[in-house]
PDB file as gemmi writes it, atoms N, CA and C in Angstrom:
CRYST1    1.000    1.000    1.000  90.00  90.00  90.00 P 1                      
ATOM      1  N   LYS A   1     104.503  68.104 124.203  1.00  0.00           N  
ATOM      2  CA  LYS A   1     104.951  68.747 125.429  1.00  0.00           C  
ATOM      3  C   LYS A   1     106.252  69.505 125.177  1.00  0.00           C  
ATOM      4  N   GLN A   2     107.194  68.859 124.485  1.00  0.00           N  
ATOM      5  CA  GLN A   2     108.489  69.514 124.293  1.00  0.00           C  
ATOM      6  C   GLN A   2     108.395  70.720 123.374  1.00  0.00           C  
ATOM      7  N   GLU A   3     107.476  70.700 122.413  1.00  0.00           N  
ATOM      8  CA  GLU A   3     107.347  71.839 121.512  1.00  0.00           C  
ATOM      9  C   GLU A   3     106.656  73.003 122.212  1.00  0.00           C  
ATOM     10  N   LEU A   4     105.639  72.730 123.008  1.00  0.00           N  
ATOM     11  CA  LEU A   4     104.970  73.789 123.769  1.00  0.00           C  
ATOM     12  C   LEU A   4     105.932  74.443 124.755  1.00  0.00           C  
ATOM     13  N   LYS A   5     106.791  73.633 125.370  1.00  0.00           N  
ATOM     14  CA  LYS A   5     107.760  74.165 126.330  1.00  0.00           C  
ATOM     15  C   LYS A   5     108.665  75.205 125.681  1.00  0.00           C  
ATOM     16  N   LYS A   6     108.974  75.031 124.393  1.00  0.00           N  
ATOM     17  CA  LYS A   6     109.833  75.976 123.690  1.00  0.00           C  
ATOM     18  C   LYS A   6     109.212  77.371 123.622  1.00  0.00           C  
ATOM     19  N   CYS A   7     107.879  77.438 123.796  1.00  0.00           N  
ATOM     20  CA  CYS A   7     107.154  78.718 123.741  1.00  0.00           C  
ATOM     21  C   CYS A   7     106.736  79.210 125.119  1.00  0.00           C  
ATOM     22  N   GLY A   8     107.192  78.541 126.164  1.00  0.00           N  
ATOM     23  CA  GLY A   8     106.863  78.982 127.518  1.00  0.00           C  
ATOM     24  C   GLY A   8     105.621  78.351 128.101  1.00  0.00           C  
ATOM     25  N   VAL A   9     105.171  77.243 127.542  1.00  0.00           N  
ATOM     26  CA  VAL A   9     103.984  76.560 128.051  1.00  0.00           C  
ATOM     27  C   VAL A   9     104.432  75.311 128.803  1.00  0.00           C  
ATOM     28  N   ASN A  10     104.022  75.197 130.054  1.00  0.00           N  
ATOM     29  CA  ASN A  10     104.340  74.022 130.854  1.00  0.00           C  
ATOM     30  C   ASN A  10     103.185  73.038 130.739  1.00  0.00           C  
ATOM     31  N   VAL A  11     103.508  71.778 130.454  1.00  0.00           N  
ATOM     32  CA  VAL A  11     102.499  70.733 130.349  1.00  0.00           C  
ATOM     33  C   VAL A  11     102.806  69.677 131.391  1.00  0.00           C  
ATOM     34  N   ILE A  12     101.805  69.350 132.193  1.00  0.00           N  
ATOM     35  CA  ILE A  12     101.961  68.332 133.235  1.00  0.00           C  
ATOM     36  C   ILE A  12     101.112  67.140 132.835  1.00  0.00           C  
ATOM     37  N   ILE A  13     101.782  66.007 132.615  1.00  0.00           N  
ATOM     38  CA  ILE A  13     101.080  64.788 132.214  1.00  0.00           C  
ATOM     39  C   ILE A  13     100.991  63.880 133.428  1.00  0.00           C  
ATOM     40  N   GLU A  14      99.759  63.551 133.778  1.00  0.00           N  
ATOM     41  CA  GLU A  14      99.512  62.671 134.913  1.00  0.00           C  
ATOM     42  C   GLU A  14      98.831  61.409 134.400  1.00  0.00           C  
ATOM     43  N   GLU A  15      98.552  60.496 135.280  1.00  0.00           N  
ATOM     44  CA  GLU A  15      97.995  59.209 134.875  1.00  0.00           C  
ATOM     45  C   GLU A  15      96.707  59.350 134.062  1.00  0.00           C  
ATOM     46  N   ASN A  16      95.793  60.203 134.508  1.00  0.00           N  
ATOM     47  CA  ASN A  16      94.497  60.330 133.850  1.00  0.00           C  
ATOM     48  C   ASN A  16      94.186  61.739 133.370  1.00  0.00           C  
ATOM     49  N   SER A  17      95.218  62.579 133.280  1.00  0.00           N  
ATOM     50  CA  SER A  17      94.935  63.944 132.867  1.00  0.00           C  
ATOM     51  C   SER A  17      96.179  64.604 132.288  1.00  0.00           C  
ATOM     52  N   VAL A  18      95.920  65.684 131.590  1.00  0.00           N  
ATOM     53  CA  VAL A  18      96.980  66.533 131.067  1.00  0.00           C  
ATOM     54  C   VAL A  18      96.607  67.957 131.448  1.00  0.00           C  
ATOM     55  N   ARG A  19      97.538  68.657 132.107  1.00  0.00           N  
ATOM     56  CA  ARG A  19      97.299  70.054 132.468  1.00  0.00           C  
ATOM     57  C   ARG A  19      98.226  70.932 131.640  1.00  0.00           C  
ATOM     58  N   VAL A  20      97.648  71.937 131.010  1.00  0.00           N  
ATOM     59  CA  VAL A  20      98.410  72.896 130.218  1.00  0.00           C  
ATOM     60  C   VAL A  20      98.455  74.190 131.018  1.00  0.00           C  
ATOM     61  N   CYS A  21      99.659  74.615 131.353  1.00  0.00           N  
ATOM     62  CA  CYS A  21      99.848  75.770 132.217  1.00  0.00           C  
ATOM     63  C   CYS A  21     100.687  76.820 131.496  1.00  0.00           C  
ATOM     64  N   PRO A  22     100.046  77.717 130.763  1.00  0.00           N  
ATOM     65  CA  PRO A  22     100.837  78.741 130.077  1.00  0.00           C  
ATOM     66  C   PRO A  22     101.447  79.698 131.088  1.00  0.00           C  
ATOM     67  N   ASP A  23     102.673  80.038 130.837  1.00  0.00           N  
ATOM     68  CA  ASP A  23     103.356  81.021 131.663  1.00  0.00           C  
ATOM     69  C   ASP A  23     103.475  82.255 130.785  1.00  0.00           C  
ATOM     70  N   ALA A  24     104.606  82.830 130.689  1.00  0.00           N  
ATOM     71  CA  ALA A  24     104.824  83.967 129.807  1.00  0.00           C  
ATOM     72  C   ALA A  24     105.182  83.425 128.422  1.00  0.00           C  
ATOM     73  N   LEU A  25     104.228  83.477 127.512  1.00  0.00           N  
ATOM     74  CA  LEU A  25     104.499  83.009 126.151  1.00  0.00           C  
ATOM     75  C   LEU A  25     105.623  83.829 125.545  1.00  0.00           C  
ATOM     76  N   HIS A  26     106.473  83.164 124.777  1.00  0.00           N  
ATOM     77  CA  HIS A  26     107.579  83.859 124.132  1.00  0.00           C  
ATOM     78  C   HIS A  26     107.941  83.164 122.828  1.00  0.00           C  
ATOM     79  N   THR A  27     108.660  83.880 121.997  1.00  0.00           N  
ATOM     80  CA  THR A  27     109.153  83.298 120.756  1.00  0.00           C  
ATOM     81  C   THR A  27     110.152  82.198 121.099  1.00  0.00           C  
ATOM     82  N   PRO A  28     109.971  81.022 120.532  1.00  0.00           N  
ATOM     83  CA  PRO A  28     110.921  79.949 120.839  1.00  0.00           C  
ATOM     84  C   PRO A  28     112.318  80.289 120.327  1.00  0.00           C  
ATOM     85  N   THR A  29     113.323  79.905 121.097  1.00  0.00           N  
ATOM     86  CA  THR A  29     114.710  80.139 120.683  1.00  0.00           C  
ATOM     87  C   THR A  29     115.206  79.022 119.773  1.00  0.00           C  
ATOM     88  N   GLN A  30     114.469  77.930 119.714  1.00  0.00           N  
ATOM     89  CA  GLN A  30     114.764  76.821 118.810  1.00  0.00           C  
ATOM     90  C   GLN A  30     113.573  76.646 117.880  1.00  0.00           C  
ATOM     91  N   ASN A  31     113.813  76.077 116.696  1.00  0.00           N  
ATOM     92  CA  ASN A  31     112.705  75.783 115.804  1.00  0.00           C  
ATOM     93  C   ASN A  31     111.789  74.741 116.435  1.00  0.00           C  
ATOM     94  N   ILE A  32     110.513  74.870 116.142  1.00  0.00           N  
ATOM     95  CA  ILE A  32     109.525  73.880 116.551  1.00  0.00           C  
ATOM     96  C   ILE A  32     109.665  72.694 115.599  1.00  0.00           C  
ATOM     97  N   PHE A  33     109.609  71.495 116.104  1.00  0.00           N  
ATOM     98  CA  PHE A  33     109.697  70.290 115.287  1.00  0.00           C  
ATOM     99  C   PHE A  33     108.288  69.736 115.104  1.00  0.00           C  
ATOM    100  N   GLY A  34     107.879  69.525 113.860  1.00  0.00           N  
ATOM    101  CA  GLY A  34     106.524  69.068 113.569  1.00  0.00           C  
ATOM    102  C   GLY A  34     106.279  67.593 113.802  1.00  0.00           C  
ATOM    103  N   HIS A  35     107.318  66.829 114.043  1.00  0.00           N  
ATOM    104  CA  HIS A  35     107.198  65.393 114.324  1.00  0.00           C  
ATOM    105  C   HIS A  35     106.443  64.636 113.234  1.00  0.00           C  
ATOM    106  N   ASN A  36     106.459  65.165 112.006  1.00  0.00           N  
ATOM    107  CA  ASN A  36     105.744  64.565 110.879  1.00  0.00           C  
ATOM    108  C   ASN A  36     104.267  64.340 111.214  1.00  0.00           C  
ATOM    109  N   ASP A  37     103.696  65.234 112.003  1.00  0.00           N  
ATOM    110  CA  ASP A  37     102.308  65.110 112.460  1.00  0.00           C  
ATOM    111  C   ASP A  37     101.559  66.393 112.111  1.00  0.00           C  
ATOM    112  N   HIS A  38     100.623  66.277 111.212  1.00  0.00           N  
ATOM    113  CA  HIS A  38      99.864  67.439 110.746  1.00  0.00           C  
ATOM    114  C   HIS A  38      99.136  68.139 111.876  1.00  0.00           C  
ATOM    115  N   ARG A  39      98.695  67.405 112.873  1.00  0.00           N  
ATOM    116  CA  ARG A  39      97.967  68.017 113.993  1.00  0.00           C  
ATOM    117  C   ARG A  39      98.891  68.894 114.830  1.00  0.00           C  
ATOM    118  N   ILE A  40     100.102  68.417 115.069  1.00  0.00           N  
ATOM    119  CA  ILE A  40     101.077  69.215 115.821  1.00  0.00           C  
ATOM    120  C   ILE A  40     101.436  70.467 115.043  1.00  0.00           C  
ATOM    121  N   VAL A  41     101.671  70.318 113.746  1.00  0.00           N  
ATOM    122  CA  VAL A  41     102.042  71.472 112.922  1.00  0.00           C  
ATOM    123  C   VAL A  41     100.950  72.525 112.948  1.00  0.00           C  
ATOM    124  N   MET A  42      99.699  72.118 112.761  1.00  0.00           N  
ATOM    125  CA  MET A  42      98.611  73.096 112.733  1.00  0.00           C  
ATOM    126  C   MET A  42      98.419  73.758 114.092  1.00  0.00           C  
ATOM    127  N   ALA A  43      98.476  72.990 115.167  1.00  0.00           N  
ATOM    128  CA  ALA A  43      98.305  73.569 116.505  1.00  0.00           C  
ATOM    129  C   ALA A  43      99.435  74.540 116.818  1.00  0.00           C  
ATOM    130  N   MET A  44     100.656  74.145 116.512  1.00  0.00           N  
ATOM    131  CA  MET A  44     101.788  75.014 116.800  1.00  0.00           C  
ATOM    132  C   MET A  44     101.778  76.249 115.900  1.00  0.00           C  
ATOM    133  N   ALA A  45     101.329  76.103 114.668  1.00  0.00           N  
ATOM    134  CA  ALA A  45     101.243  77.264 113.773  1.00  0.00           C  
ATOM    135  C   ALA A  45     100.306  78.314 114.353  1.00  0.00           C  
ATOM    136  N   ILE A  46      99.200  77.874 114.923  1.00  0.00           N  
ATOM    137  CA  ILE A  46      98.262  78.817 115.540  1.00  0.00           C  
ATOM    138  C   ILE A  46      98.934  79.514 116.726  1.00  0.00           C  
ATOM    139  N   LEU A  47      99.634  78.757 117.563  1.00  0.00           N  
ATOM    140  CA  LEU A  47     100.335  79.367 118.691  1.00  0.00           C  
ATOM    141  C   LEU A  47     101.394  80.357 118.201  1.00  0.00           C  
ATOM    142  N   LEU A  48     102.110  79.997 117.143  1.00  0.00           N  
ATOM    143  CA  LEU A  48     103.165  80.871 116.641  1.00  0.00           C  
ATOM    144  C   LEU A  48     102.628  82.146 116.006  1.00  0.00           C  
ATOM    145  N   THR A  49     101.318  82.219 115.727  1.00  0.00           N  
ATOM    146  CA  THR A  49     100.764  83.496 115.272  1.00  0.00           C  
ATOM    147  C   THR A  49     100.870  84.534 116.384  1.00  0.00           C  
ATOM    148  N   LYS A  50     100.955  84.084 117.626  1.00  0.00           N  
ATOM    149  CA  LYS A  50     101.110  84.986 118.778  1.00  0.00           C  
ATOM    150  C   LYS A  50     102.570  85.252 119.120  1.00  0.00           C  
ATOM    151  N   THR A  51     103.425  84.232 118.957  1.00  0.00           N  
ATOM    152  CA  THR A  51     104.793  84.343 119.442  1.00  0.00           C  
ATOM    153  C   THR A  51     105.822  84.545 118.333  1.00  0.00           C  
ATOM    154  N   GLY A  52     105.493  84.161 117.117  1.00  0.00           N  
ATOM    155  CA  GLY A  52     106.479  84.081 116.051  1.00  0.00           C  
ATOM    156  C   GLY A  52     107.259  82.795 116.207  1.00  0.00           C  
ATOM    157  N   GLY A  53     107.973  82.424 115.181  1.00  0.00           N  
ATOM    158  CA  GLY A  53     108.783  81.214 115.249  1.00  0.00           C  
ATOM    159  C   GLY A  53     108.733  80.442 113.949  1.00  0.00           C  
ATOM    160  N   THR A  54     109.486  79.357 113.913  1.00  0.00           N  
ATOM    161  CA  THR A  54     109.626  78.532 112.721  1.00  0.00           C  
ATOM    162  C   THR A  54     109.307  77.089 113.058  1.00  0.00           C  
ATOM    163  N   ILE A  55     108.602  76.427 112.132  1.00  0.00           N  
ATOM    164  CA  ILE A  55     108.273  75.010 112.289  1.00  0.00           C  
ATOM    165  C   ILE A  55     109.043  74.212 111.250  1.00  0.00           C  
ATOM    166  N   ASP A  56     109.883  73.300 111.705  1.00  0.00           N  
ATOM    167  CA  ASP A  56     110.532  72.353 110.807  1.00  0.00           C  
ATOM    168  C   ASP A  56     109.566  71.200 110.556  1.00  0.00           C  
ATOM    169  N   GLY A  57     109.374  70.858 109.282  1.00  0.00           N  
ATOM    170  CA  GLY A  57     108.468  69.765 108.941  1.00  0.00           C  
ATOM    171  C   GLY A  57     107.028  70.211 108.771  1.00  0.00           C  
ATOM    172  N   ALA A  58     106.839  71.504 108.491  1.00  0.00           N  
ATOM    173  CA  ALA A  58     105.479  72.050 108.359  1.00  0.00           C  
ATOM    174  C   ALA A  58     104.711  71.441 107.191  1.00  0.00           C  
ATOM    175  N   GLU A  59     105.425  70.835 106.243  1.00  0.00           N  
ATOM    176  CA  GLU A  59     104.743  70.233 105.094  1.00  0.00           C  
ATOM    177  C   GLU A  59     103.838  69.068 105.486  1.00  0.00           C  
ATOM    178  N   ALA A  60     103.898  68.623 106.726  1.00  0.00           N  
ATOM    179  CA  ALA A  60     103.027  67.539 107.187  1.00  0.00           C  
ATOM    180  C   ALA A  60     101.548  67.907 107.075  1.00  0.00           C  
ATOM    181  N   VAL A  61     101.217  69.205 107.009  1.00  0.00           N  
ATOM    182  CA  VAL A  61      99.809  69.604 106.887  1.00  0.00           C  
ATOM    183  C   VAL A  61      99.194  69.101 105.588  1.00  0.00           C  
ATOM    184  N   LYS A  62     100.020  68.794 104.613  1.00  0.00           N  
ATOM    185  CA  LYS A  62      99.501  68.311 103.323  1.00  0.00           C  
ATOM    186  C   LYS A  62      98.725  67.004 103.473  1.00  0.00           C  
ATOM    187  N   LYS A  63      98.938  66.278 104.561  1.00  0.00           N  
ATOM    188  CA  LYS A  63      98.245  65.007 104.797  1.00  0.00           C  
ATOM    189  C   LYS A  63      96.739  65.204 104.928  1.00  0.00           C  
ATOM    190  N   SER A  64      96.341  66.287 105.591  1.00  0.00           N  
ATOM    191  CA  SER A  64      94.921  66.452 105.886  1.00  0.00           C  
ATOM    192  C   SER A  64      94.340  67.794 105.458  1.00  0.00           C  
ATOM    193  N   TYR A  65      95.192  68.818 105.295  1.00  0.00           N  
ATOM    194  CA  TYR A  65      94.674  70.168 105.068  1.00  0.00           C  
ATOM    195  C   TYR A  65      95.697  70.931 104.239  1.00  0.00           C  
ATOM    196  N   PRO A  66      95.831  70.580 102.953  1.00  0.00           N  
ATOM    197  CA  PRO A  66      96.879  71.184 102.129  1.00  0.00           C  
ATOM    198  C   PRO A  66      96.795  72.705 102.010  1.00  0.00           C  
ATOM    199  N   ASN A  67      95.636  73.292 102.213  1.00  0.00           N  
ATOM    200  CA  ASN A  67      95.460  74.740 102.093  1.00  0.00           C  
ATOM    201  C   ASN A  67      95.564  75.457 103.437  1.00  0.00           C  
ATOM    202  N   PHE A  68      96.013  74.764 104.460  1.00  0.00           N  
ATOM    203  CA  PHE A  68      96.048  75.335 105.812  1.00  0.00           C  
ATOM    204  C   PHE A  68      96.758  76.684 105.850  1.00  0.00           C  
ATOM    205  N   PHE A  69      97.977  76.749 105.322  1.00  0.00           N  
ATOM    206  CA  PHE A  69      98.736  77.995 105.405  1.00  0.00           C  
ATOM    207  C   PHE A  69      98.146  79.083 104.511  1.00  0.00           C  
ATOM    208  N   ASP A  70      97.566  78.706 103.380  1.00  0.00           N  
ATOM    209  CA  ASP A  70      96.869  79.689 102.545  1.00  0.00           C  
ATOM    210  C   ASP A  70      95.675  80.270 103.294  1.00  0.00           C  
ATOM    211  N   ASN A  71      94.973  79.422 104.029  1.00  0.00           N  
ATOM    212  CA  ASN A  71      93.823  79.904 104.803  1.00  0.00           C  
ATOM    213  C   ASN A  71      94.267  80.813 105.943  1.00  0.00           C  
ATOM    214  N   LEU A  72      95.397  80.504 106.576  1.00  0.00           N  
ATOM    215  CA  LEU A  72      95.925  81.421 107.600  1.00  0.00           C  
ATOM    216  C   LEU A  72      96.228  82.782 106.987  1.00  0.00           C  
ATOM    217  N   ARG A  73      96.841  82.765 105.808  1.00  0.00           N  
ATOM    218  CA  ARG A  73      97.141  84.032 105.121  1.00  0.00           C  
ATOM    219  C   ARG A  73      95.858  84.821 104.857  1.00  0.00           C  
ATOM    220  N   SER A  74      94.805  84.117 104.470  1.00  0.00           N  
ATOM    221  CA  SER A  74      93.542  84.801 104.155  1.00  0.00           C  
ATOM    222  C   SER A  74      92.951  85.493 105.380  1.00  0.00           C  
ATOM    223  N   LEU A  75      93.401  85.086 106.568  1.00  0.00           N  
ATOM    224  CA  LEU A  75      92.960  85.724 107.810  1.00  0.00           C  
ATOM    225  C   LEU A  75      93.864  86.882 108.217  1.00  0.00           C  
ATOM    226  N   GLY A  76      94.857  87.164 107.386  1.00  0.00           N  
ATOM    227  CA  GLY A  76      95.760  88.272 107.655  1.00  0.00           C  
ATOM    228  C   GLY A  76      97.012  87.882 108.415  1.00  0.00           C  
ATOM    229  N   VAL A  77      97.257  86.585 108.553  1.00  0.00           N  
ATOM    230  CA  VAL A  77      98.444  86.105 109.252  1.00  0.00           C  
ATOM    231  C   VAL A  77      99.614  86.064 108.266  1.00  0.00           C  
ATOM    232  N   GLU A  78     100.752  86.613 108.678  1.00  0.00           N  
ATOM    233  CA  GLU A  78     101.938  86.552 107.832  1.00  0.00           C  
ATOM    234  C   GLU A  78     102.539  85.155 107.954  1.00  0.00           C  
ATOM    235  N   VAL A  79     102.609  84.456 106.828  1.00  0.00           N  
ATOM    236  CA  VAL A  79     103.115  83.084 106.802  1.00  0.00           C  
ATOM    237  C   VAL A  79     104.173  82.988 105.713  1.00  0.00           C  
ATOM    238  N   ASN A  80     105.313  82.423 106.071  1.00  0.00           N  
ATOM    239  CA  ASN A  80     106.368  82.159 105.099  1.00  0.00           C  
ATOM    240  C   ASN A  80     106.529  80.649 105.000  1.00  0.00           C  
ATOM    241  N   THR A  81     106.236  80.109 103.830  1.00  0.00           N  
ATOM    242  CA  THR A  81     106.382  78.667 103.625  1.00  0.00           C  
ATOM    243  C   THR A  81     107.581  78.376 102.735  1.00  0.00           C  
ATOM    244  N   TYR A  82     108.602  79.196 102.867  1.00  0.00           N  
ATOM    245  CA  TYR A  82     109.825  79.020 102.098  1.00  0.00           C  
ATOM    246  C   TYR A  82     110.354  77.604 102.262  1.00  0.00           C  
ATOM    247  N   GLY A  83     110.650  76.960 101.155  1.00  0.00           N  
ATOM    248  CA  GLY A  83     111.194  75.607 101.185  1.00  0.00           C  
ATOM    249  C   GLY A  83     110.152  74.509 101.110  1.00  0.00           C  
ATOM    250  N   MET A  84     108.869  74.855 101.249  1.00  0.00           N  
ATOM    251  CA  MET A  84     107.826  73.832 101.117  1.00  0.00           C  
ATOM    252  C   MET A  84     107.444  73.723  99.650  1.00  0.00           C  
ATOM    253  N   ASP A  85     107.349  72.488  99.176  1.00  0.00           N  
ATOM    254  CA  ASP A  85     106.894  72.271  97.799  1.00  0.00           C  
ATOM    255  C   ASP A  85     105.419  72.603  97.701  1.00  0.00           C  
ATOM    256  N   LYS A  86     105.034  73.172  96.581  1.00  0.00           N  
ATOM    257  CA  LYS A  86     103.605  73.481  96.359  1.00  0.00           C  
ATOM    258  C   LYS A  86     102.858  72.285  95.861  1.00  0.00           C  
TER     259      LYS A  86                                                      
END                                                                             
């Protein structure tokens, strides 16, 4: 929820549901935090293809999909993995 909010997405969590309410998507003014969770990193990376931005802890994708960013590049997405070990 907190990472989506950085991009202009409002998330409402209720007892038995989650509502995602995008407003005006924008480039986050703070880095996205990956929370050491490969699923968050991959989902946010896809969103950032629209908004731009930086993910701290993006190396978490190595847990399940080590070629994730290479595959994004193969789709024509500009990806900078500066600082990530190969």
